[in-house]
Amino acid sequence: MASWLTRKSIIVGKLTKYVNDCTKRLSSHFIYYPDNEKPVAGETIKMNMMQAINNAMDITLRDDPTAVLFGEDVAFGGVFRCALGLQDKYGKDRVFNTPLCEQGIAGFGIGLATAGATAIAEIQFADYIFPAFDQLVNEAAKARYRSGGQFDAGALTVRTPCGAVGHGGLYHSQSPEAYFAHTPGLRVVMPRGPITAKGLLLSCIRERDPCIFLEPKILYRSAAEEVPVEDYTLPLGKAQVLREGDAATLIAWGTQVHVLLEVAQMAEEKLGVKCDVIDLMSILPWDEETVCNSVKKTGRCLIAHEAPLTSGFGAELAATIQEECFLHLEAPITRVTGWDTPFPHVFEPFYLPDKWRCYSALSKLIEY
Amino acid sequence: MALRIGVSFVRLNSLRHAARLLSTHTRPEVFNNGGSISDFPGARAPYVTEMKFLNENSYDLIPIYRVMDKNGDIIDSREDPNIDKDTLLHMYKTMVQLSQMDKILYESQRQGRISFYMTNYGEEGIHVGSASALSHRDLVFAQYREVGVFLYRGMTITELVNQCYGNYEDPGKGRQMPVHYGSKQHNIVTISSPLATQMPQAVGAAYALKRVPNNDRCVICYFGDGAASEGDAHAAFNFAATLDCPVIMMCRNNGYAISTPTSEQYRGDGVASRGPALGIRTVRVDGTDALAVHNAVRRARELALDNKPVLIEAMSYRVGHHSTSDDSTAYRPVEEIQKWTKEESPIQKLRLYLERKGFWDADAEKQCVKEARDTVVRTMQEAEKKKRPHWKEMLEDVYYDMPPSLQKQMNQMEKHLEKHSEHYPLSQYQHE
């Protein structure tokens, strides 16, 4: 009887382990660190990032009669539900589906901006923004410069979900910020959660330069915070220091910020050192001052991003930091990033620059 | 009563289907099986039991609408637009002015006085025919061979020549290659080199205008037969149709994209045949006939203001080389060029029409050509004397506000020039 029970419990135990392993494979690689500081006083509502983005677009459509929101499948609310309810509220001529054609969406948005309307375009996944690359890089980015300021596409904001999601494979996981960071005239922005998403998106929409707003899709539902109800913006081109220390500067953007926040916590617990953690937020133009001031203080720097290493935006940061902080650096600048491969499906846990890879690199950096 | 309405509705519907079947040339044997219509959401089409592939010969060729013959005679008097004398003369003088400017600037490029140029020979009729049928407030998106439109709208030779020289009076501040004109004041969106990118942009701009209360403006977008092969062209046609935009898509089909003849550009019936396939009202016109172009654009504008996009394919011949970097005799016979220069010149056709009306004669012609030439020569001499913009203009207008990183780069260049100014052509540029 006892042995039968034991055997049964072993079977159940094995089953549980199997199920757990399966779930673990699909679970996210980070712990979400909610924002505690509110950018403005006043009433707040608990929102996830999808709802915060919806709220920012709601405010825009409410206050700016020229504003329109369009893309593939936005009319029914969008495949990530960011546009939920907006067509019912503002009408079919303001929130509408386009044909399935990214170069058309981007070009159409530039035209709207040229004629004086506020254009919020959605590209369904950042992986599919490349057909619009020509329109964004050759047209939107250069419109003001080439016309001597007579025309511009400043009223265009392109929103697009990016980053790892657990099982997105090659074409539902990419982080293309570095491609655009090589394009003078564009602003490239990535929030780390609901509060930053609302504030930065409203800034992008109102900014007089064309903006690419990259939304880490894994945060749409997993990230929830008390978000101010009223209208507020966060400055573009400015980074935020989220945690302070003197041992090293850790720099990331998007989901990866949460990985580095945990790494900083681990470093404090296991190594007894404190680190600066910086959310870059604006990839282009980026906040050289905040970053370099921090590195001058700490003397060590670790940069982490999901995108591949070679020519990733970390390279730009490392080169500038090296030039500006040469005499302050106590160790080589370390980059922990995705590997130089396409983004794989079943190997995602080995591909991502997770907390263990970052922690290991930070340990070496501090011992250097 | 309700029943009767129902019955008449059914009859009306079947009549409509019958009419549609007669008007295409696919001739499905629809009546053999009762002519039932499918419920597929993607197409409301009848079933047939005969399998038949369609090809480029399944439809009639789209005819070319013309108003005058090569002697400037009106073919069907009902089609004479009866444009007033002042407008006609403005149209004609614009063509002459354009042609003289082309001649002189082309030569000046050959002499190395400007870096690049593209002429408009053979396509002047498309420019003035369309420009005269539009409101000056209608927004123009152009490719690069539409300067007649700009001149017709009132852009001056001085503005155009300043752009080609990139001097400090160029509103584009010398940043783009010659012939990349733009004028906010005249509602002409600045030209860029990437082909067809302006097409979906024109559609977006039209959508913005549509949403303006009591809108009385449309958008016209010019592009060549080569550019129509770009993906952006397809995007533009499809967006214009599905989003009901007040836009006129004006194709200049001049037979060549640099050296590539249309036989290597497409296999269908030109660009026009793509319009109906995407649900766009379409017409093909004789682009050497300014009056035919005028009529087509005038009607297209009415449709556009009713939020019905229109595609116009204006047939013409690119008489000049593609650009100053091209010698077109390397890929086409000289006789072909001469035929179009002598027999089908849009300028000559309109002149003959004007002469028949008694609005023009040899003396007027002589004086007009002289004035046009003198204006260009004088303007060029002035433009050459003007300095180029201050070098700091190189770093302005990238963003609305200059970011710190760019300010840093400006300081670097300033310090560099303080030490090494002798290696740079600073005397040709404005000083502070």
CSV table of N, CA and C in Angstrom, one decimal, chain A residues 65-68 70 92-94 96-117 131 134-135 138-141 143-151 183-187 207-210 238 284-286 288 320 323-324, chain B residues 139 141 171-173 175-176 180 182-185 187-211 230-236 238-239 242-243 245 393-401 403-405 408 412:
chain,number,residue,atom,x,y,z
A,65,PRO,N,-8.4,67.4,-33.3
A,65,PRO,CA,-9.4,67.0,-34.3
A,65,PRO,C,-8.8,66.5,-35.6
A,66,THR,N,-7.5,66.8,-35.9
A,66,THR,CA,-6.9,66.3,-37.1
A,66,THR,C,-6.3,64.9,-36.9
A,67,ALA,N,-6.2,64.5,-35.7
A,67,ALA,CA,-5.5,63.2,-35.4
A,67,ALA,C,-6.3,62.0,-36.0
A,68,VAL,N,-5.5,61.1,-36.6
A,68,VAL,CA,-6.1,59.9,-37.1
A,68,VAL,C,-5.2,58.7,-36.7
A,70,PHE,N,-4.3,54.6,-37.7
A,70,PHE,CA,-4.6,53.7,-38.8
A,70,PHE,C,-3.5,52.7,-38.9
A,92,LYS,N,-15.3,56.2,-37.9
A,92,LYS,CA,-14.5,55.4,-38.8
A,92,LYS,C,-13.5,56.2,-39.7
A,93,ASP,N,-13.7,57.5,-39.8
A,93,ASP,CA,-12.8,58.2,-40.6
A,93,ASP,C,-11.5,58.6,-39.7
A,94,ARG,N,-11.6,58.3,-38.4
A,94,ARG,CA,-10.4,58.7,-37.6
A,94,ARG,C,-9.6,57.5,-37.1
A,96,PHE,N,-9.1,53.7,-38.5
A,96,PHE,CA,-9.5,52.8,-39.6
A,96,PHE,C,-8.4,51.9,-40.0
A,97,ASN,N,-8.8,50.8,-40.7
A,97,ASN,CA,-7.9,49.8,-41.2
A,97,ASN,C,-7.4,50.3,-42.6
A,98,THR,N,-6.2,49.9,-42.9
A,98,THR,CA,-5.6,50.1,-44.2
A,98,THR,C,-5.4,48.8,-44.9
A,99,PRO,N,-5.2,48.8,-46.2
A,99,PRO,CA,-4.8,47.5,-46.8
A,99,PRO,C,-3.5,47.1,-46.2
A,100,LEU,N,-3.2,45.8,-46.4
A,100,LEU,CA,-2.0,45.1,-45.7
A,100,LEU,C,-0.8,45.5,-46.5
A,101,CYS,N,-0.1,46.6,-46.1
A,101,CYS,CA,1.0,47.1,-46.9
A,101,CYS,C,1.7,48.1,-46.1
A,102,GLU,N,2.9,47.7,-45.6
A,102,GLU,CA,3.6,48.6,-44.6
A,102,GLU,C,4.2,49.8,-45.3
A,103,GLN,N,4.7,49.7,-46.5
A,103,GLN,CA,5.2,50.9,-47.2
A,103,GLN,C,4.1,51.9,-47.4
A,104,GLY,N,2.9,51.4,-47.7
A,104,GLY,CA,1.7,52.2,-47.9
A,104,GLY,C,1.4,52.9,-46.6
A,105,ILE,N,1.4,52.2,-45.5
A,105,ILE,CA,1.0,52.8,-44.2
A,105,ILE,C,2.0,54.0,-43.9
A,106,ALA,N,3.3,53.7,-44.0
A,106,ALA,CA,4.2,54.8,-43.7
A,106,ALA,C,4.1,56.0,-44.7
A,107,GLY,N,4.0,55.7,-46.0
A,107,GLY,CA,3.9,56.8,-46.9
A,107,GLY,C,2.6,57.5,-46.7
A,108,PHE,N,1.5,56.8,-46.5
A,108,PHE,CA,0.2,57.5,-46.2
A,108,PHE,C,0.3,58.4,-45.0
A,109,GLY,N,1.0,57.9,-44.0
A,109,GLY,CA,1.2,58.7,-42.7
A,109,GLY,C,2.0,60.0,-43.0
A,110,ILE,N,3.0,59.9,-43.8
A,110,ILE,CA,3.9,61.0,-44.1
A,110,ILE,C,3.0,62.1,-44.9
A,111,GLY,N,2.2,61.6,-45.8
A,111,GLY,CA,1.3,62.5,-46.5
A,111,GLY,C,0.3,63.2,-45.6
A,112,LEU,N,-0.3,62.5,-44.7
A,112,LEU,CA,-1.2,63.1,-43.7
A,112,LEU,C,-0.5,64.2,-43.0
A,113,ALA,N,0.8,63.9,-42.5
A,113,ALA,CA,1.5,64.9,-41.8
A,113,ALA,C,1.9,66.1,-42.7
A,114,THR,N,2.2,65.8,-43.9
A,114,THR,CA,2.5,66.9,-44.9
A,114,THR,C,1.4,67.9,-45.0
A,115,ALA,N,0.2,67.3,-45.0
A,115,ALA,CA,-1.0,68.2,-45.2
A,115,ALA,C,-1.6,68.7,-43.9
A,116,GLY,N,-0.8,68.5,-42.8
A,116,GLY,CA,-1.2,69.2,-41.6
A,116,GLY,C,-2.0,68.4,-40.6
A,117,ALA,N,-2.2,67.1,-40.8
A,117,ALA,CA,-2.9,66.2,-39.9
A,117,ALA,C,-1.9,65.5,-38.9
A,131,PRO,N,9.6,46.7,-44.8
A,131,PRO,CA,9.0,47.2,-46.1
A,131,PRO,C,8.8,48.8,-46.1
A,134,ASP,N,12.2,52.4,-46.5
A,134,ASP,CA,12.5,53.5,-47.5
A,134,ASP,C,11.7,54.7,-47.1
A,135,GLN,N,10.4,54.6,-46.9
A,135,GLN,CA,9.6,55.7,-46.6
A,135,GLN,C,10.0,56.4,-45.3
A,138,ASN,N,14.3,57.4,-46.0
A,138,ASN,CA,14.6,58.4,-47.1
A,138,ASN,C,13.6,59.5,-47.2
A,139,GLU,N,12.4,59.3,-46.6
A,139,GLU,CA,11.3,60.3,-46.8
A,139,GLU,C,11.0,61.0,-45.5
A,140,ALA,N,10.5,60.3,-44.5
A,140,ALA,CA,10.0,61.0,-43.2
A,140,ALA,C,11.2,61.7,-42.6
A,141,ALA,N,12.4,61.0,-42.5
A,141,ALA,CA,13.5,61.5,-41.8
A,141,ALA,C,14.1,62.8,-42.5
A,143,ALA,N,12.5,64.9,-44.8
A,143,ALA,CA,11.5,65.8,-45.4
A,143,ALA,C,11.8,67.3,-45.0
A,144,ARG,N,12.1,67.5,-43.7
A,144,ARG,CA,12.4,68.9,-43.3
A,144,ARG,C,13.7,69.4,-43.9
A,145,TYR,N,14.7,68.6,-43.8
A,145,TYR,CA,16.1,69.0,-44.2
A,145,TYR,C,16.1,69.3,-45.7
A,146,ARG,N,15.5,68.4,-46.5
A,146,ARG,CA,15.7,68.6,-48.0
A,146,ARG,C,14.8,69.8,-48.5
A,147,SER,N,13.8,70.1,-47.7
A,147,SER,CA,12.9,71.2,-48.2
A,147,SER,C,13.3,72.5,-47.6
A,148,GLY,N,14.4,72.6,-46.8
A,148,GLY,CA,14.8,73.8,-46.1
A,148,GLY,C,13.8,74.2,-45.1
A,149,GLY,N,13.0,73.3,-44.6
A,149,GLY,CA,12.0,73.6,-43.5
A,149,GLY,C,10.7,73.9,-44.1
A,150,GLN,N,10.5,73.9,-45.4
A,150,GLN,CA,9.2,74.2,-46.0
A,150,GLN,C,8.1,73.1,-45.7
A,151,PHE,N,8.6,71.9,-45.7
A,151,PHE,CA,7.7,70.7,-45.4
A,151,PHE,C,8.4,69.9,-44.4
A,183,THR,N,19.8,57.0,-38.6
A,183,THR,CA,19.1,57.9,-39.5
A,183,THR,C,18.8,59.2,-38.9
A,184,PRO,N,19.7,60.2,-39.2
A,184,PRO,CA,19.4,61.6,-38.8
A,184,PRO,C,18.0,62.0,-39.2
A,185,GLY,N,17.3,62.7,-38.3
A,185,GLY,CA,16.0,63.2,-38.6
A,185,GLY,C,14.9,62.4,-37.9
A,186,LEU,N,15.2,61.1,-37.6
A,186,LEU,CA,14.2,60.3,-36.9
A,186,LEU,C,14.4,60.4,-35.4
A,187,ARG,N,13.3,60.3,-34.6
A,187,ARG,CA,13.4,60.0,-33.2
A,187,ARG,C,13.0,58.6,-32.9
A,207,GLU,N,5.6,65.9,-30.7
A,207,GLU,CA,7.0,66.3,-31.1
A,207,GLU,C,6.9,66.7,-32.6
A,208,ARG,N,7.7,67.7,-33.0
A,208,ARG,CA,7.7,68.2,-34.4
A,208,ARG,C,8.6,67.4,-35.3
A,209,ASP,N,9.1,66.2,-34.8
A,209,ASP,CA,9.9,65.4,-35.7
A,209,ASP,C,9.2,64.0,-35.8
A,210,PRO,N,9.4,63.3,-36.9
A,210,PRO,CA,8.8,62.0,-37.0
A,210,PRO,C,9.4,61.0,-36.0
A,238,LYS,N,15.9,62.2,-23.2
A,238,LYS,CA,16.3,62.2,-21.8
A,238,LYS,C,16.2,60.8,-21.3
A,284,LEU,N,17.3,57.6,-30.1
A,284,LEU,CA,17.8,58.6,-31.0
A,284,LEU,C,16.9,59.9,-30.9
A,285,PRO,N,17.5,61.1,-30.7
A,285,PRO,CA,18.8,61.4,-30.2
A,285,PRO,C,18.8,60.9,-28.7
A,286,TRP,N,20.0,60.4,-28.3
A,286,TRP,CA,20.1,59.9,-26.9
A,286,TRP,C,20.8,60.8,-25.9
A,288,GLU,N,23.4,61.7,-23.9
A,288,GLU,CA,24.8,61.5,-23.7
A,288,GLU,C,25.2,62.0,-22.3
A,320,THR,N,30.9,56.1,-27.7
A,320,THR,CA,30.8,57.5,-27.2
A,320,THR,C,31.4,57.6,-25.7
A,323,GLU,N,35.0,57.5,-25.6
A,323,GLU,CA,35.6,58.8,-26.0
A,323,GLU,C,35.5,59.9,-24.9
A,324,GLU,N,34.3,59.9,-24.3
A,324,GLU,CA,34.0,60.9,-23.3
A,324,GLU,C,34.5,60.6,-21.9
B,139,LEU,N,-2.9,70.5,-53.9
B,139,LEU,CA,-1.5,70.1,-53.5
B,139,LEU,C,-0.9,69.3,-54.6
B,141,PHE,N,2.2,66.7,-55.7
B,141,PHE,CA,3.3,65.8,-55.4
B,141,PHE,C,3.9,65.4,-56.8
B,171,PRO,N,15.2,78.2,-51.4
B,171,PRO,CA,14.5,77.9,-50.2
B,171,PRO,C,15.0,76.5,-49.6
B,172,GLY,N,15.5,75.6,-50.5
B,172,GLY,CA,16.0,74.3,-50.0
B,172,GLY,C,17.4,74.4,-49.4
B,173,LYS,N,18.0,75.6,-49.4
B,173,LYS,CA,19.3,75.9,-48.8
B,173,LYS,C,20.4,75.0,-49.4
B,175,ARG,N,20.7,72.0,-50.3
B,175,ARG,CA,20.9,70.7,-49.8
B,175,ARG,C,20.7,69.6,-50.8
B,176,GLN,N,19.7,69.9,-51.8
B,176,GLN,CA,19.4,68.8,-52.7
B,176,GLN,C,20.0,69.1,-54.1
B,180,HIS,N,15.3,69.5,-57.9
B,180,HIS,CA,14.5,69.0,-56.8
B,180,HIS,C,13.8,70.2,-56.1
B,182,GLY,N,10.7,72.8,-54.8
B,182,GLY,CA,9.5,72.7,-53.9
B,182,GLY,C,9.1,74.1,-53.5
B,183,SER,N,7.8,74.3,-53.2
B,183,SER,CA,7.4,75.6,-52.9
B,183,SER,C,6.1,75.5,-52.0
B,184,LYS,N,6.3,75.8,-50.7
B,184,LYS,CA,5.1,75.8,-49.8
B,184,LYS,C,4.1,76.8,-50.3
B,185,GLN,N,4.6,78.0,-50.7
B,185,GLN,CA,3.7,79.0,-51.2
B,185,GLN,C,2.8,78.6,-52.3
B,187,ASN,N,2.0,75.5,-53.0
B,187,ASN,CA,1.4,74.1,-52.7
B,187,ASN,C,2.1,73.0,-53.6
B,188,ILE,N,3.4,73.1,-53.7
B,188,ILE,CA,4.2,72.1,-54.4
B,188,ILE,C,5.1,71.5,-53.4
B,189,VAL,N,4.9,70.2,-53.1
B,189,VAL,CA,5.7,69.5,-52.1
B,189,VAL,C,7.0,69.2,-52.7
B,190,THR,N,8.1,69.5,-51.9
B,190,THR,CA,9.5,69.3,-52.4
B,190,THR,C,9.7,67.9,-52.9
B,191,ILE,N,10.4,67.9,-54.1
B,191,ILE,CA,10.7,66.7,-54.8
B,191,ILE,C,11.8,66.0,-54.1
B,192,SER,N,11.8,64.6,-54.1
B,192,SER,CA,12.9,63.8,-53.7
B,192,SER,C,13.2,62.8,-54.7
B,193,SER,N,14.5,62.3,-54.7
B,193,SER,CA,14.9,61.4,-55.7
B,193,SER,C,14.3,60.0,-55.7
B,194,PRO,N,14.1,59.4,-54.5
B,194,PRO,CA,13.5,58.0,-54.5
B,194,PRO,C,12.2,58.0,-55.3
B,195,LEU,N,12.1,57.1,-56.3
B,195,LEU,CA,10.9,57.1,-57.1
B,195,LEU,C,9.7,56.5,-56.4
B,196,ALA,N,8.6,57.1,-56.7
B,196,ALA,CA,7.2,56.6,-56.3
B,196,ALA,C,6.9,56.8,-54.8
B,197,THR,N,7.9,57.2,-54.1
B,197,THR,CA,7.7,57.4,-52.6
B,197,THR,C,6.6,58.5,-52.4
B,198,GLN,N,6.5,59.4,-53.4
B,198,GLN,CA,5.5,60.5,-53.2
B,198,GLN,C,4.1,60.0,-53.4
B,199,MET,N,3.9,58.8,-54.0
B,199,MET,CA,2.6,58.3,-54.4
B,199,MET,C,1.7,58.0,-53.2
B,200,PRO,N,2.1,57.1,-52.2
B,200,PRO,CA,1.3,56.9,-51.1
B,200,PRO,C,1.2,58.2,-50.2
B,201,GLN,N,2.2,59.0,-50.3
B,201,GLN,CA,2.2,60.3,-49.5
B,201,GLN,C,1.1,61.2,-50.0
B,202,ALA,N,0.9,61.2,-51.4
B,202,ALA,CA,-0.1,62.0,-52.0
B,202,ALA,C,-1.5,61.6,-51.5
B,203,VAL,N,-1.6,60.2,-51.4
B,203,VAL,CA,-2.9,59.7,-51.0
B,203,VAL,C,-3.2,60.0,-49.5
B,204,GLY,N,-2.2,60.0,-48.7
B,204,GLY,CA,-2.3,60.4,-47.3
B,204,GLY,C,-2.7,61.9,-47.2
B,205,ALA,N,-2.0,62.7,-48.0
B,205,ALA,CA,-2.4,64.1,-47.9
B,205,ALA,C,-3.8,64.4,-48.4
B,206,ALA,N,-4.2,63.6,-49.4
B,206,ALA,CA,-5.6,63.7,-49.9
B,206,ALA,C,-6.6,63.3,-48.8
B,207,TYR,N,-6.2,62.3,-48.0
B,207,TYR,CA,-7.1,61.9,-46.9
B,207,TYR,C,-7.2,63.0,-45.9
B,208,ALA,N,-6.1,63.7,-45.6
B,208,ALA,CA,-6.1,64.8,-44.7
B,208,ALA,C,-7.1,65.9,-45.2
B,209,LEU,N,-7.0,66.2,-46.5
B,209,LEU,CA,-7.8,67.3,-47.0
B,209,LEU,C,-9.3,66.9,-47.0
B,210,LYS,N,-9.6,65.6,-47.2
B,210,LYS,CA,-10.9,65.1,-47.2
B,210,LYS,C,-11.6,65.4,-45.9
B,211,ARG,N,-10.8,65.3,-44.8
B,211,ARG,CA,-11.3,65.5,-43.5
B,211,ARG,C,-11.5,66.9,-43.1
B,230,GLU,N,7.2,50.5,-59.0
B,230,GLU,CA,7.6,50.4,-57.6
B,230,GLU,C,6.4,49.9,-56.8
B,231,GLY,N,6.8,49.3,-55.7
B,231,GLY,CA,5.8,48.8,-54.7
B,231,GLY,C,4.9,49.9,-54.2
B,232,ASP,N,5.5,51.1,-54.0
B,232,ASP,CA,4.8,52.3,-53.5
B,232,ASP,C,3.6,52.7,-54.4
B,233,ALA,N,3.8,52.4,-55.7
B,233,ALA,CA,2.7,52.8,-56.7
B,233,ALA,C,1.5,51.9,-56.4
B,234,HIS,N,1.7,50.6,-56.2
B,234,HIS,CA,0.6,49.7,-55.9
B,234,HIS,C,0.0,50.1,-54.6
B,235,ALA,N,0.8,50.4,-53.6
B,235,ALA,CA,0.3,50.8,-52.3
B,235,ALA,C,-0.6,52.0,-52.5
B,236,ALA,N,-0.2,53.0,-53.3
B,236,ALA,CA,-0.9,54.2,-53.5
B,236,ALA,C,-2.3,54.0,-54.1
B,238,ASN,N,-4.0,51.3,-54.3
B,238,ASN,CA,-4.9,50.5,-53.4
B,238,ASN,C,-5.5,51.3,-52.2
B,239,PHE,N,-4.6,52.1,-51.6
B,239,PHE,CA,-5.0,53.0,-50.5
B,239,PHE,C,-6.0,54.0,-51.0
B,242,THR,N,-9.4,52.2,-51.5
B,242,THR,CA,-10.1,51.7,-50.3
B,242,THR,C,-10.4,52.8,-49.3
B,243,LEU,N,-9.6,53.9,-49.3
B,243,LEU,CA,-9.9,55.0,-48.4
B,243,LEU,C,-10.6,56.2,-49.0
B,245,CYS,N,-10.0,58.6,-51.4
B,245,CYS,CA,-9.2,59.8,-51.3
B,245,CYS,C,-9.4,60.7,-52.5
B,393,GLU,N,24.3,75.9,-42.3
B,393,GLU,CA,23.0,75.4,-42.8
B,393,GLU,C,23.0,73.9,-43.1
B,394,MET,N,24.2,73.3,-43.3
B,394,MET,CA,24.4,71.9,-43.5
B,394,MET,C,23.8,71.1,-42.3
B,395,LEU,N,23.8,71.7,-41.1
B,395,LEU,CA,23.5,71.0,-39.9
B,395,LEU,C,22.1,71.4,-39.3
B,396,GLU,N,21.5,72.4,-40.0
B,396,GLU,CA,20.1,72.8,-39.5
B,396,GLU,C,19.0,72.0,-40.1
B,397,ASP,N,17.8,72.1,-39.6
B,397,ASP,CA,16.6,71.5,-40.1
B,397,ASP,C,16.6,69.9,-40.1
B,398,VAL,N,17.6,69.3,-39.5
B,398,VAL,CA,17.6,67.8,-39.4
B,398,VAL,C,16.4,67.5,-38.5
B,399,TYR,N,16.4,68.2,-37.3
B,399,TYR,CA,15.3,68.1,-36.4
B,399,TYR,C,14.8,69.5,-36.2
B,400,TYR,N,13.6,69.6,-35.6
B,400,TYR,CA,13.0,71.0,-35.4
B,400,TYR,C,13.9,71.8,-34.5
B,401,ASP,N,14.4,71.1,-33.4
B,401,ASP,CA,15.4,71.8,-32.6
B,401,ASP,C,16.7,71.0,-32.7
B,403,PRO,N,19.6,68.8,-31.7
B,403,PRO,CA,19.9,68.1,-30.5
B,403,PRO,C,21.4,68.4,-30.1
B,404,PRO,N,21.7,68.1,-28.8
B,404,PRO,CA,23.0,68.4,-28.3
B,404,PRO,C,24.1,67.7,-29.1
B,405,SER,N,23.9,66.5,-29.5
B,405,SER,CA,24.9,65.8,-30.3
B,405,SER,C,25.3,66.5,-31.6
B,408,LYS,N,27.2,69.7,-30.8
B,408,LYS,CA,28.6,69.3,-30.6
B,408,LYS,C,29.4,69.2,-31.9
B,412,GLN,N,32.6,71.2,-33.4
B,412,GLN,CA,33.8,70.5,-33.9
B,412,GLN,C,34.2,71.1,-35.2
